[in-house]
PDB file of C-alpha atoms and ligand atoms in Angstrom:
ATOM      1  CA  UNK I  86      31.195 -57.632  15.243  1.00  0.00           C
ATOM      2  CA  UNK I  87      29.550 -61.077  16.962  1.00  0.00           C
ATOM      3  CA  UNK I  88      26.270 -62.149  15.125  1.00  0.00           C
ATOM      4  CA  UNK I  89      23.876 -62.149  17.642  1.00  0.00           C
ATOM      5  CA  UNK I  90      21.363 -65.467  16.563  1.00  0.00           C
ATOM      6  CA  UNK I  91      18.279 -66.655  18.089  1.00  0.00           C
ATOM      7  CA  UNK I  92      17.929 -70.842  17.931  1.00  0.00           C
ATOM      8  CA  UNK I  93      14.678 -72.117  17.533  1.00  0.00           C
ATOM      9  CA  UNK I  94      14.141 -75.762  18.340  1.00  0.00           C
ATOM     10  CA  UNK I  95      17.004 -75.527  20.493  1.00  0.00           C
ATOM     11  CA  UNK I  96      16.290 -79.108  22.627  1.00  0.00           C
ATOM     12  CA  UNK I  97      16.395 -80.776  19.358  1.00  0.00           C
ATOM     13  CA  UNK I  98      19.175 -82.756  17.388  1.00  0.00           C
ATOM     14  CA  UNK I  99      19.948 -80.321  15.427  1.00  0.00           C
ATOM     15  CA  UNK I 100      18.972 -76.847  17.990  1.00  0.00           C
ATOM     16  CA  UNK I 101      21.958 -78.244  20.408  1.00  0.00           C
ATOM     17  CA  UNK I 102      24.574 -78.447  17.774  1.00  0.00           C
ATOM     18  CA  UNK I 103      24.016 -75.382  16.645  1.00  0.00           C
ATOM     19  CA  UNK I 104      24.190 -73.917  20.374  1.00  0.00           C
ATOM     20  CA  UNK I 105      26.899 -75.852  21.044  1.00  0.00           C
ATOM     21  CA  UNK I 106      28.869 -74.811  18.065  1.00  0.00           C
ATOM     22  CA  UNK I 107      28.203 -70.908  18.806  1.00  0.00           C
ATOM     23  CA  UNK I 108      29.578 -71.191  21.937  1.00  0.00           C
ATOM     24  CA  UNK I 109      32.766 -72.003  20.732  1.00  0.00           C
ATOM     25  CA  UNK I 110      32.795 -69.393  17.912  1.00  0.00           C
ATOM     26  CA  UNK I 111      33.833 -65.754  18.554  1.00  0.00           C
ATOM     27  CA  UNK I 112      32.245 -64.721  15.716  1.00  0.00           C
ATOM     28  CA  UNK I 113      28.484 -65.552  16.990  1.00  0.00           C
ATOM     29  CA  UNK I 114      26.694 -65.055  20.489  1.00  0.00           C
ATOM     30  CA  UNK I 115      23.944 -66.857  21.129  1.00  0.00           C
ATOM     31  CA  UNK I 116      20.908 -64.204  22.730  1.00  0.00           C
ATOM     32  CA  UNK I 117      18.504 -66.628  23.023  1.00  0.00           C
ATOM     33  CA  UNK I 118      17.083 -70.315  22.460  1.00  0.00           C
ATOM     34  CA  UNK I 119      13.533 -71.688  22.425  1.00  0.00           C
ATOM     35  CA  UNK I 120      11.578 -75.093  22.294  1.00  0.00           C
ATOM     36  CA  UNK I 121       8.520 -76.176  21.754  1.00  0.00           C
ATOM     37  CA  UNK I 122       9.535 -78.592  25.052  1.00  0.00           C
ATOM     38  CA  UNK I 123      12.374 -76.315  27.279  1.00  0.00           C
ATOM     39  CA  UNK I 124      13.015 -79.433  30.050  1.00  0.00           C
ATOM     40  CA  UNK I 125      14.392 -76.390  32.018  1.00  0.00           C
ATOM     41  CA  UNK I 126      17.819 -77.799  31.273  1.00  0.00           C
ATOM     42  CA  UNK I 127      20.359 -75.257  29.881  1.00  0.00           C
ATOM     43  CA  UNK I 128      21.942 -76.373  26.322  1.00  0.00           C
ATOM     44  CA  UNK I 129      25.864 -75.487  26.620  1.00  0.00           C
ATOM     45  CA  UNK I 130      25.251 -73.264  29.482  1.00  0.00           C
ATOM     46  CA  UNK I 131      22.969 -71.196  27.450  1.00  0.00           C
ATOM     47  CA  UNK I 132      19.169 -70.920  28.769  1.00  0.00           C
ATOM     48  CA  UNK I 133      15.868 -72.390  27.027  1.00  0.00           C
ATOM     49  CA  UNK I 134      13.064 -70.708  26.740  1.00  0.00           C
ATOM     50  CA  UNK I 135       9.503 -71.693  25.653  1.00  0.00           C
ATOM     51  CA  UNK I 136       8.986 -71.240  21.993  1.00  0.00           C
ATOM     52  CA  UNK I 137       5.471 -69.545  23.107  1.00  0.00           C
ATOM     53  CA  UNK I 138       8.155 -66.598  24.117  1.00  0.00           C
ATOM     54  CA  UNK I 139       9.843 -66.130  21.109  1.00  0.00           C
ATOM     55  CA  UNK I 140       8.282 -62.913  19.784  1.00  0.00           C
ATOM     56  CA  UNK I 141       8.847 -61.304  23.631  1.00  0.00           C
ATOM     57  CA  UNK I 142      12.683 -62.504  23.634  1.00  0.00           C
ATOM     58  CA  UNK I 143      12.994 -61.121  20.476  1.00  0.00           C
ATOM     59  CA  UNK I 144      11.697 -57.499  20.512  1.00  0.00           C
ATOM     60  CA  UNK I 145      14.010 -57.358  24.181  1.00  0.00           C
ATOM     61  CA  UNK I 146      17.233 -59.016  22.563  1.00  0.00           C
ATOM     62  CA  UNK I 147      17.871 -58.355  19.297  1.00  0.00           C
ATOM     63  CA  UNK I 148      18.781 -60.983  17.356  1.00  0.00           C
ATOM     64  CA  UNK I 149      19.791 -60.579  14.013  1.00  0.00           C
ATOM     65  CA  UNK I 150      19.394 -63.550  12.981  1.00  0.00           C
ATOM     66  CA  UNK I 151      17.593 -67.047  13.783  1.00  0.00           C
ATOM     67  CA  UNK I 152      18.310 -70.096  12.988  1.00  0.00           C
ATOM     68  CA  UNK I 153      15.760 -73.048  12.842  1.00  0.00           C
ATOM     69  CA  UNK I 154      15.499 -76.479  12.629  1.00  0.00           C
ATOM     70  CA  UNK I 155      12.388 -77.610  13.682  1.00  0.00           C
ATOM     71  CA  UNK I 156       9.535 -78.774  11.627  1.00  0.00           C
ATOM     72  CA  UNK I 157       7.917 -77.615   8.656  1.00  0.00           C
ATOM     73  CA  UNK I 158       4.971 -75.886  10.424  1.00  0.00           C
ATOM     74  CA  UNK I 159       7.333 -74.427  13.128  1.00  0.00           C
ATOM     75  CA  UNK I 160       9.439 -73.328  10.723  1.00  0.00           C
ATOM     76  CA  UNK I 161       6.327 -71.519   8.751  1.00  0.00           C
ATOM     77  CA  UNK I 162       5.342 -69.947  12.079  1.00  0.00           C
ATOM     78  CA  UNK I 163       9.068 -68.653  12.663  1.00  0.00           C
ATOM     79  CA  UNK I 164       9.697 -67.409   9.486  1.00  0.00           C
ATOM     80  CA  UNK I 165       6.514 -65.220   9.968  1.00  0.00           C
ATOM     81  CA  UNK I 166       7.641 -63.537  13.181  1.00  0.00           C
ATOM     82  CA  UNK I 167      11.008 -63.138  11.555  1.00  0.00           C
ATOM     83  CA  UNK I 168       9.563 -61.260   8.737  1.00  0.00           C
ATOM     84  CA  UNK I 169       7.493 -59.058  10.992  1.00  0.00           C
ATOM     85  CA  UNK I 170      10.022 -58.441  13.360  1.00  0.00           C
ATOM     86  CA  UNK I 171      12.677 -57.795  10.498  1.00  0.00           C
ATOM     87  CA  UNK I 172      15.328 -60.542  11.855  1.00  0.00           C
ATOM     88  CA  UNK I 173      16.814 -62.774   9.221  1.00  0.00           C
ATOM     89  CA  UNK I 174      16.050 -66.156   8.808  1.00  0.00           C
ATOM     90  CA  UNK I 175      18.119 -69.478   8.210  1.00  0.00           C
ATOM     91  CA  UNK I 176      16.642 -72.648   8.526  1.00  0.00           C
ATOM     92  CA  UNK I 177      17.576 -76.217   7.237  1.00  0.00           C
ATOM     93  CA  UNK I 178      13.978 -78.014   8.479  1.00  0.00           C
ATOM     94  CA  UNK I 179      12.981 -80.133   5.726  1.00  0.00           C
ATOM     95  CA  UNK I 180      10.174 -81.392   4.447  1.00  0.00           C
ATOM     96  CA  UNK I 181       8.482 -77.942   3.432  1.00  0.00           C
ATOM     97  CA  UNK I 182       5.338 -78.598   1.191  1.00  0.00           C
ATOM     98  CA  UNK I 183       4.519 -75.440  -1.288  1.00  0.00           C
ATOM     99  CA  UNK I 184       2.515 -73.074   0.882  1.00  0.00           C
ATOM    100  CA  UNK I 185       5.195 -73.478   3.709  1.00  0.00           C
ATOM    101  CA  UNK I 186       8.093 -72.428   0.851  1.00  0.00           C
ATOM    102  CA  UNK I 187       5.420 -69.708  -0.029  1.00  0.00           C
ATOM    103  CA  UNK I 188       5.344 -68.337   3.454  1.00  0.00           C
ATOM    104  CA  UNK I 189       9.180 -68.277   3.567  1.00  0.00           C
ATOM    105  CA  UNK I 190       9.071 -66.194   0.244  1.00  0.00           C
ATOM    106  CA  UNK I 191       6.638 -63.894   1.734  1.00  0.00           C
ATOM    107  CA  UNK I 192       9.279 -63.088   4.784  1.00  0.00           C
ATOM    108  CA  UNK I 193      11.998 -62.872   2.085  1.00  0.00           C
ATOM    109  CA  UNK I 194      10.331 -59.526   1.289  1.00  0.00           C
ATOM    110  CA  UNK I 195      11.156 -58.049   4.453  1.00  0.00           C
ATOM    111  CA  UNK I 196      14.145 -59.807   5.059  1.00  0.00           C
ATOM    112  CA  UNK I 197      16.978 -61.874   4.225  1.00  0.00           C
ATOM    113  CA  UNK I 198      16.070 -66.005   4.509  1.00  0.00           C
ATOM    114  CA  UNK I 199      18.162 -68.851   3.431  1.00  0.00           C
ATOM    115  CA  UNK I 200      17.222 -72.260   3.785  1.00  0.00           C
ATOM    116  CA  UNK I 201      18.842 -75.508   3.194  1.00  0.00           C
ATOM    117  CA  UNK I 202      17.749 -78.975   3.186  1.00  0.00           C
ATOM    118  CA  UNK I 203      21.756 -80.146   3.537  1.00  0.00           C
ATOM    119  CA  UNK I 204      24.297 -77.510   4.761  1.00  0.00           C
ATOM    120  CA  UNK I 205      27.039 -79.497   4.349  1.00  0.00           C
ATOM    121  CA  UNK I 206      30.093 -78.567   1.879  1.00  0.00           C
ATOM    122  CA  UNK I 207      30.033 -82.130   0.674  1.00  0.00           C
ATOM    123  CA  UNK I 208      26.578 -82.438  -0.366  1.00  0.00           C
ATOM    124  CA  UNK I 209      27.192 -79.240  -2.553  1.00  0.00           C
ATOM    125  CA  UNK I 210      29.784 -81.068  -3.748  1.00  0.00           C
ATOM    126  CA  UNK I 211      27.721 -84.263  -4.945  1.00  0.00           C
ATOM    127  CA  UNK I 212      25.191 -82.124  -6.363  1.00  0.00           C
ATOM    128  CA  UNK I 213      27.685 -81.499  -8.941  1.00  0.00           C
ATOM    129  CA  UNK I 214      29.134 -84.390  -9.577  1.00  0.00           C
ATOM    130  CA  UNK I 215      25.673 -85.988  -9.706  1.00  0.00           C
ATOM    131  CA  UNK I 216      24.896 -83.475 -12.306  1.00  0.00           C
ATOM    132  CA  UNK I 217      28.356 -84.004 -14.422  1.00  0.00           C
ATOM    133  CA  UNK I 218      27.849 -87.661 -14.203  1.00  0.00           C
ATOM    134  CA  UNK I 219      24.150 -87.447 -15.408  1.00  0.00           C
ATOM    135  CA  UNK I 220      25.314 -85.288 -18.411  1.00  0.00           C
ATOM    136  CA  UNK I 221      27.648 -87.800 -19.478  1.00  0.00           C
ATOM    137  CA  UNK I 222      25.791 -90.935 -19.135  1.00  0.00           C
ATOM    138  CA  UNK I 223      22.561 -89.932 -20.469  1.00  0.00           C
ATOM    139  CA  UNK I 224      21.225 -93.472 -20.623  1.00  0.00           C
ATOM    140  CA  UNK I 225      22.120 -94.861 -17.566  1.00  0.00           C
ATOM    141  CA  UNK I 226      19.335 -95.803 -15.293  1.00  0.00           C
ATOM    142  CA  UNK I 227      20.075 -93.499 -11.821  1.00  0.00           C
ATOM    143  CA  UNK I 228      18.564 -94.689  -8.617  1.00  0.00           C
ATOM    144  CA  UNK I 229      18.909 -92.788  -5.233  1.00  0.00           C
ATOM    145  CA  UNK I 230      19.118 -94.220  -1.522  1.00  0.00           C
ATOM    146  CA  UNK I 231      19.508 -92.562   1.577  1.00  0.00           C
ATOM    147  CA  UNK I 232      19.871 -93.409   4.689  1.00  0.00           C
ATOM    148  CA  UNK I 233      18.757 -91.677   7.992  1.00  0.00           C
ATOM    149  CA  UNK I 234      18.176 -92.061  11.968  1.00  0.00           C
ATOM    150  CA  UNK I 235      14.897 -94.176  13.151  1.00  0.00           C
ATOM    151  CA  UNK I 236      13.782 -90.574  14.338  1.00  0.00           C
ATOM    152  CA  UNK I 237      13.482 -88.890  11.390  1.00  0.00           C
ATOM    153  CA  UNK I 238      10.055 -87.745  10.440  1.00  0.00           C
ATOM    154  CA  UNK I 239      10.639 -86.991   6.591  1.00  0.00           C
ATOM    155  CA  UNK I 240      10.580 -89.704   3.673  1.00  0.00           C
ATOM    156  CA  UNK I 241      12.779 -89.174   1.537  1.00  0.00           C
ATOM    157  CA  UNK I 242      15.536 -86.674   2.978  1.00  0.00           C
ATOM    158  CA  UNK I 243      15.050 -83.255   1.478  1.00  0.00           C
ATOM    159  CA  UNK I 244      18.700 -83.767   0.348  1.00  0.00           C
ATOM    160  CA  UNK I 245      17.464 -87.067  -1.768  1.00  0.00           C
ATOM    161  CA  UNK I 246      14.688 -84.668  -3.464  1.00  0.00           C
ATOM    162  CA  UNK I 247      17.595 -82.176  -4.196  1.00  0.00           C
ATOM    163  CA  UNK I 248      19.488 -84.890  -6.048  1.00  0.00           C
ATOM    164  CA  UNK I 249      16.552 -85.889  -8.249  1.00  0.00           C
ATOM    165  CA  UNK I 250      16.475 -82.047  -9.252  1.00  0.00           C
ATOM    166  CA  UNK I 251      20.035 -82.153  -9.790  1.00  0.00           C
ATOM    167  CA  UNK I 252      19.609 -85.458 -12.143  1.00  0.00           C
ATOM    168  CA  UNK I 253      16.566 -83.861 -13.825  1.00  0.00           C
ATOM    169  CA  UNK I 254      18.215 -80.227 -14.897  1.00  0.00           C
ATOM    170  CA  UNK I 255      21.010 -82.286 -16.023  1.00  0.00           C
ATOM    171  CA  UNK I 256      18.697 -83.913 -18.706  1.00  0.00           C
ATOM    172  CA  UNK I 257      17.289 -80.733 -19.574  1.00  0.00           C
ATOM    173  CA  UNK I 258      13.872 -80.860 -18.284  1.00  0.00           C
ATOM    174  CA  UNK I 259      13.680 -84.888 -19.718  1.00  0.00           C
ATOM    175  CA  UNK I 260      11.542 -85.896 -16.662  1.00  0.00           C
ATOM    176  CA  UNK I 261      10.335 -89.375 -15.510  1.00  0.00           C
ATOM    177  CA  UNK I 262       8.352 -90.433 -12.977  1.00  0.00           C
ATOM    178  CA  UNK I 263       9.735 -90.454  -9.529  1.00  0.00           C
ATOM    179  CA  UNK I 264       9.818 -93.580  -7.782  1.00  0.00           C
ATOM    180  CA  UNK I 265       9.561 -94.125  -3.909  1.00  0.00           C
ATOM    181  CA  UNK I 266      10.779 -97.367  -3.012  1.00  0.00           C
ATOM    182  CA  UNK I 267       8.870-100.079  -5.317  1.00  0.00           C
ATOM    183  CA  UNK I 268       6.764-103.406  -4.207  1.00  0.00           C
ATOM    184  CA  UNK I 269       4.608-105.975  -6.421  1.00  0.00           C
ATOM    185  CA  UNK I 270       5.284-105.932  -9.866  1.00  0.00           C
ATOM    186  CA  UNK I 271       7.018-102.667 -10.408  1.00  0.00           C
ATOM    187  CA  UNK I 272       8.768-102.662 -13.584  1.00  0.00           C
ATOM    188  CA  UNK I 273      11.320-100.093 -14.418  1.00  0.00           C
ATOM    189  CA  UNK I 274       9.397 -97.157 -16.907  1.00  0.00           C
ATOM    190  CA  UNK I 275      12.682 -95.443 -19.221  1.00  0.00           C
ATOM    191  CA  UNK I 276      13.851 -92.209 -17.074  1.00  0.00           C
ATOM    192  CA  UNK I 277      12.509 -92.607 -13.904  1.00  0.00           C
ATOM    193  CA  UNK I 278      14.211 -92.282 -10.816  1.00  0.00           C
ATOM    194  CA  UNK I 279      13.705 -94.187  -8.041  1.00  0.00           C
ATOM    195  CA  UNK I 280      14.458 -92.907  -4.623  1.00  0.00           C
ATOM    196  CA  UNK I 281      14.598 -95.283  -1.816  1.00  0.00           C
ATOM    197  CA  UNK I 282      14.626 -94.116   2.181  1.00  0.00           C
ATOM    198  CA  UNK I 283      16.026 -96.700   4.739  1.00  0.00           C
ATOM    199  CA  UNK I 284      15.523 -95.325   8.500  1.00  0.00           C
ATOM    200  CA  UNK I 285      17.692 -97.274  10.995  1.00  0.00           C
ATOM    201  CA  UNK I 286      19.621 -96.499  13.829  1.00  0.00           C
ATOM    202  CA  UNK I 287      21.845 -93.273  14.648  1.00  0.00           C
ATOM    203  CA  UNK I 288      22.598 -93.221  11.088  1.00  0.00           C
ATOM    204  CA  UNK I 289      23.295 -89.115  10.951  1.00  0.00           C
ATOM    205  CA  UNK I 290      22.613 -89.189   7.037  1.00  0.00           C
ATOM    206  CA  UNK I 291      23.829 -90.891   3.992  1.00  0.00           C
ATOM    207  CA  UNK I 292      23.104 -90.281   0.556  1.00  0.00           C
ATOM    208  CA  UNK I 293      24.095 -92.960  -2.717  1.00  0.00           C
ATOM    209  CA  UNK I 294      23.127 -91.934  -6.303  1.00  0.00           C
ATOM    210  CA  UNK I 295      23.914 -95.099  -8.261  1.00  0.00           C
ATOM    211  CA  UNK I 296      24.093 -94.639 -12.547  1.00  0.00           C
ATOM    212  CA  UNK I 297      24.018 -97.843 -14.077  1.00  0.00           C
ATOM    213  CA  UNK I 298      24.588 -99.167 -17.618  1.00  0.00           C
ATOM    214  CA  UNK I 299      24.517-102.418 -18.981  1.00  0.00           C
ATOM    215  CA  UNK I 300      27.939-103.562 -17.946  1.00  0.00           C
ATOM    216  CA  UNK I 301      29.247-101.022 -15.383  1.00  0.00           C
ATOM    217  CA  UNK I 302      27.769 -98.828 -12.288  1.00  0.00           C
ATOM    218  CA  UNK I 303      29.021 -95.590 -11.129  1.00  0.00           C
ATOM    219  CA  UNK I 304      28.506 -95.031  -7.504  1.00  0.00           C
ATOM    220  CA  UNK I 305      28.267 -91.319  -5.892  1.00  0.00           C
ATOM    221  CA  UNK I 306      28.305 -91.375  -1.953  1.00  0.00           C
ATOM    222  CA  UNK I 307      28.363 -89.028   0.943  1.00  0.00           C
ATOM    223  CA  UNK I 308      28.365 -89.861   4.632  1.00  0.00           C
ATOM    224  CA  UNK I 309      27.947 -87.074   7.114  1.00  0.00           C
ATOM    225  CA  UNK I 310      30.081 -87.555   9.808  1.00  0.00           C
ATOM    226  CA  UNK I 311      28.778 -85.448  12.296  1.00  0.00           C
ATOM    227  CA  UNK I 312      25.502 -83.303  12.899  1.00  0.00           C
ATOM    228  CA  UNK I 313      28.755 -80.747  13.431  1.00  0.00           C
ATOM    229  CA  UNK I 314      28.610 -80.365   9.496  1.00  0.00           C
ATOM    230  CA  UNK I 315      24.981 -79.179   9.216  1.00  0.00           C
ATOM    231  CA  UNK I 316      26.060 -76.924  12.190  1.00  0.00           C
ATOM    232  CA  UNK I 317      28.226 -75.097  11.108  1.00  0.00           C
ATOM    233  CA  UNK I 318      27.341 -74.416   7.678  1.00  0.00           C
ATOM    234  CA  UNK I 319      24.159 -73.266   9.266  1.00  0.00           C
ATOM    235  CA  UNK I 320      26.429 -70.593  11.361  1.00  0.00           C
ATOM    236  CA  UNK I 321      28.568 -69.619   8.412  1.00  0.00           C
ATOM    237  CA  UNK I 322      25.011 -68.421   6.624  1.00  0.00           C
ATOM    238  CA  UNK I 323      23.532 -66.903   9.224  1.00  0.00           C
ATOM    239  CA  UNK I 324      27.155 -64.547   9.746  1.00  0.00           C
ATOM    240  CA  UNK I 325      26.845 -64.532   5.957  1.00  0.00           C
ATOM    241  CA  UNK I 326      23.300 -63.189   6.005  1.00  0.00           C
ATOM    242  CA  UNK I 327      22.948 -60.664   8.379  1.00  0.00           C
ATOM    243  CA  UNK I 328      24.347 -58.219   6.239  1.00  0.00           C
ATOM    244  CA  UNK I 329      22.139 -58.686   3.008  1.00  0.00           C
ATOM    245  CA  UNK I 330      19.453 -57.257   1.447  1.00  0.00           C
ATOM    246  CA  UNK I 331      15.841 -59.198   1.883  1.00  0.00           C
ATOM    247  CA  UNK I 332      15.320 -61.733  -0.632  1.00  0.00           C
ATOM    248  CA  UNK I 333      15.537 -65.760  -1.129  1.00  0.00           C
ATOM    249  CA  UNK I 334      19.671 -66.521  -0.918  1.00  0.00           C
ATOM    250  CA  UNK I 335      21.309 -70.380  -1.586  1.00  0.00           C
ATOM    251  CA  UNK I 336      23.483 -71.926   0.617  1.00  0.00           C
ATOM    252  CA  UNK I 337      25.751 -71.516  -2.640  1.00  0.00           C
ATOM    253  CA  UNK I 338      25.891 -68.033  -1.959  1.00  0.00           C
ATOM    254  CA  UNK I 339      27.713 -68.221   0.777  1.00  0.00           C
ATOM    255  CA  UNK I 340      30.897 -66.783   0.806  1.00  0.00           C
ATOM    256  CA  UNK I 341      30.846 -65.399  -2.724  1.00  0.00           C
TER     257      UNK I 341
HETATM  258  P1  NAD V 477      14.595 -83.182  16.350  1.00  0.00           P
HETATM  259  O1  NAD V 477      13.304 -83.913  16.331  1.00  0.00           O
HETATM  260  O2  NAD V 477      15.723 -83.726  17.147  1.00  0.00           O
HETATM  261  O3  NAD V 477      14.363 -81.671  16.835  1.00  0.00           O
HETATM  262  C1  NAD V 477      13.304 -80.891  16.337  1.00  0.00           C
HETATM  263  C2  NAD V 477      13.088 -79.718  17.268  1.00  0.00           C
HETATM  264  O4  NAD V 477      11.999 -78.947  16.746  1.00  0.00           O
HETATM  265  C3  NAD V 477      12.696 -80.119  18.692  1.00  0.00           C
HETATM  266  O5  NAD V 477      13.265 -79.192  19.601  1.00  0.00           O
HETATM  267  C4  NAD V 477      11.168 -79.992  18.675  1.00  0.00           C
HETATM  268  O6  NAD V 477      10.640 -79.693  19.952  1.00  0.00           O
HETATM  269  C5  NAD V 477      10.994 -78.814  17.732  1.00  0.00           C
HETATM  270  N1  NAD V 477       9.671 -78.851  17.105  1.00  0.00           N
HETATM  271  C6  NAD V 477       9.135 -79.862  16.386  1.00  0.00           C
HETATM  272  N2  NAD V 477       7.892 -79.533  15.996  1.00  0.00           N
HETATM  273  C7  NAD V 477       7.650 -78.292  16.487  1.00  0.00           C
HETATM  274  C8  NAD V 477       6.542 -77.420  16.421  1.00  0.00           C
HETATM  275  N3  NAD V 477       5.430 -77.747  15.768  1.00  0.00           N
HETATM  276  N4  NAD V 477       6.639 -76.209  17.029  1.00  0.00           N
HETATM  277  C9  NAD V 477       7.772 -75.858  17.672  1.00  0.00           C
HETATM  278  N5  NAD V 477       8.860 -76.670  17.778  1.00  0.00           N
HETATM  279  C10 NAD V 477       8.791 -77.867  17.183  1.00  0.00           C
HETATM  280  O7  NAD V 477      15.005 -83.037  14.817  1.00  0.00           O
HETATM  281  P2  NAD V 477      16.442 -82.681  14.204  1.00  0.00           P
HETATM  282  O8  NAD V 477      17.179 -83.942  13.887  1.00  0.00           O
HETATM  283  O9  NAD V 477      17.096 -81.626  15.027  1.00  0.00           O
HETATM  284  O10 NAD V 477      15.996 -82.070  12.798  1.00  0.00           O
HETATM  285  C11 NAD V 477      15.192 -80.913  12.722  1.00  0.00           C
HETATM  286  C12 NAD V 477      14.941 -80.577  11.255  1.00  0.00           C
HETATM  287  O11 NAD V 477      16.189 -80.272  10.617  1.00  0.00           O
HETATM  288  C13 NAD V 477      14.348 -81.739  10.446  1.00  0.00           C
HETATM  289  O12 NAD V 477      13.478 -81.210   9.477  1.00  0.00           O
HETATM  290  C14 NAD V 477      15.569 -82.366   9.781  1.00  0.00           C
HETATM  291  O13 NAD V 477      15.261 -83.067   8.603  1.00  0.00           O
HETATM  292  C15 NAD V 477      16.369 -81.125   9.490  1.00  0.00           C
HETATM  293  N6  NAD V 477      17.814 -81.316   9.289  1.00  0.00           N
HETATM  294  C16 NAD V 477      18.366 -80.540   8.335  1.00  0.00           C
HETATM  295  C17 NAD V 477      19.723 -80.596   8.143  1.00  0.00           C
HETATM  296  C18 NAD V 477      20.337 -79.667   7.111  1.00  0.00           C
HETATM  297  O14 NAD V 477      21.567 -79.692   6.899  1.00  0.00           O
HETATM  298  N7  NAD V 477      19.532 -78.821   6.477  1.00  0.00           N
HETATM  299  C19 NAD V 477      20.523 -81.455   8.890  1.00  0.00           C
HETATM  300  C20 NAD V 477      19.911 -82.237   9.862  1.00  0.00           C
HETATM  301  C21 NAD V 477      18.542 -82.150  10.066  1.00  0.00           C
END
């Protein structure tokens, strides 16, 4: 059976990768696509609708799943409707403060949701290796830099904020400060982390997690290629959770 998804933000970056990826896929149709700004242009041949028209498009087509990458109070709004209108809900917008994650809990009551600030398979992958490496250099000082497009709204990358939590379970709760970018006189305190955020160009995202000793530095790097990555791990999750129960799933998850 073809997943039938709904795209929210579908103008977007991230909205026409996702469309454009679908089309190709037998496994997904895409029934409909919104934006907050529709330019009346089709994305891959598939039509764009206001985002005021969401709720109408989806009581008349059914999707059984959207998937959104937007903004953090889109995303809120979206995960609402999806809640109400019992369609489940995958979204990798980042930058969600605690009442927006709230909301998303709230719909995870009715429904299935799964959100992901990185859907890539490598960035799963670092997590881990961050983690190992953490465990067994304990005293090395770790500092993390990412790198994004000039367009991004979001300092730092949800991704970056998911390797700091990686770093800090990996020292068992053994939390210092964490440190955005540093100016003046801005000594190093023992434990923090310091996370620094370069915007520049096209850059589609990269992520370094550097562990340094005394004498030697261990460096832990992923480059996404492609917005194609996010895309598609994004598709794989929403095939994956149409058929769950409602709750709060992790891109982990996936495929288990
Ligand atoms: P973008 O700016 O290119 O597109 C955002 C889309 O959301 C646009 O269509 C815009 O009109 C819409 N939008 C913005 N604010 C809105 C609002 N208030 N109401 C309705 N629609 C609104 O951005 P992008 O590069 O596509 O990224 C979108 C989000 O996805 C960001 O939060 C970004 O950090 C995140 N992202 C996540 C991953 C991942 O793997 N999880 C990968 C890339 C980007």
């Amino acid at each position: 059976m073809s997943v039938r998804i709904g795209v929210t933000g579908a103008t977007g970056r991230m909205g026409r990768e996702v469309i454009g990826l679908a089309v190709d896929r037998p496994d997904v149709s895409v029934v409909l696509a919104v934006s907050r700004d529709p330019d009346g242009e089709a994305v891959d041949g598939v039509e764009v609708s206001p985002a005021e028209d969401l709720e109408a498009l989806v009581e008349d087509r059914e999707p059984h799943v959207l998937v959104d990458f937007t903004a953090p109070e889109a995303t809120e709004e979206y995960a609402t409707l999806a809640g109400d209108r019992g369609v489940a809900f995958v979204s990798g917008t980042t930058g969600l403060d605690a009442s927006q994650e709230g909301t998303l809990d709230e719909a995870a009551e009715s429904v299935p949701v799964l959100h992901a600030s990185n859907f890539s398979r490598g960035i799963a992958t670092l997590r881990a290796a961050v983690a190992d490496a953490v465990a067994e250099l304990p005293a090395y000082d770790v500092e993390v830099i990412e790198t994004h497009h000039r367009g991004k709204r979001d300092a730092p990358s949800g991704t970056a904020s998911d390797l700091v939590d990686a770093v800090e379970e990996a020292r068992d709760g053994r939390t210092g400060d964490r440190v955005h970018g540093r100016s003046g006189h801005a000594p190093r305190s023992e434990g923090e982390v310091g996370v620094h955020s370069v915007r520049a160009g096209a850059v589609t995202g990269e992520h370094v997690v550097v562990l340094a000793g005394n004498d030697e530095q261990l460096r832990l790097e992923h480059r996404a290629g492609d917005r194609r990555t996010f895309a598609a791990g994004a598709l794989d999750a929403a095939e994956w959770l149409t058929d769950r129960d409602p709750g709060r799933y992790d891109l982990g998850e996936v495929g288990r």
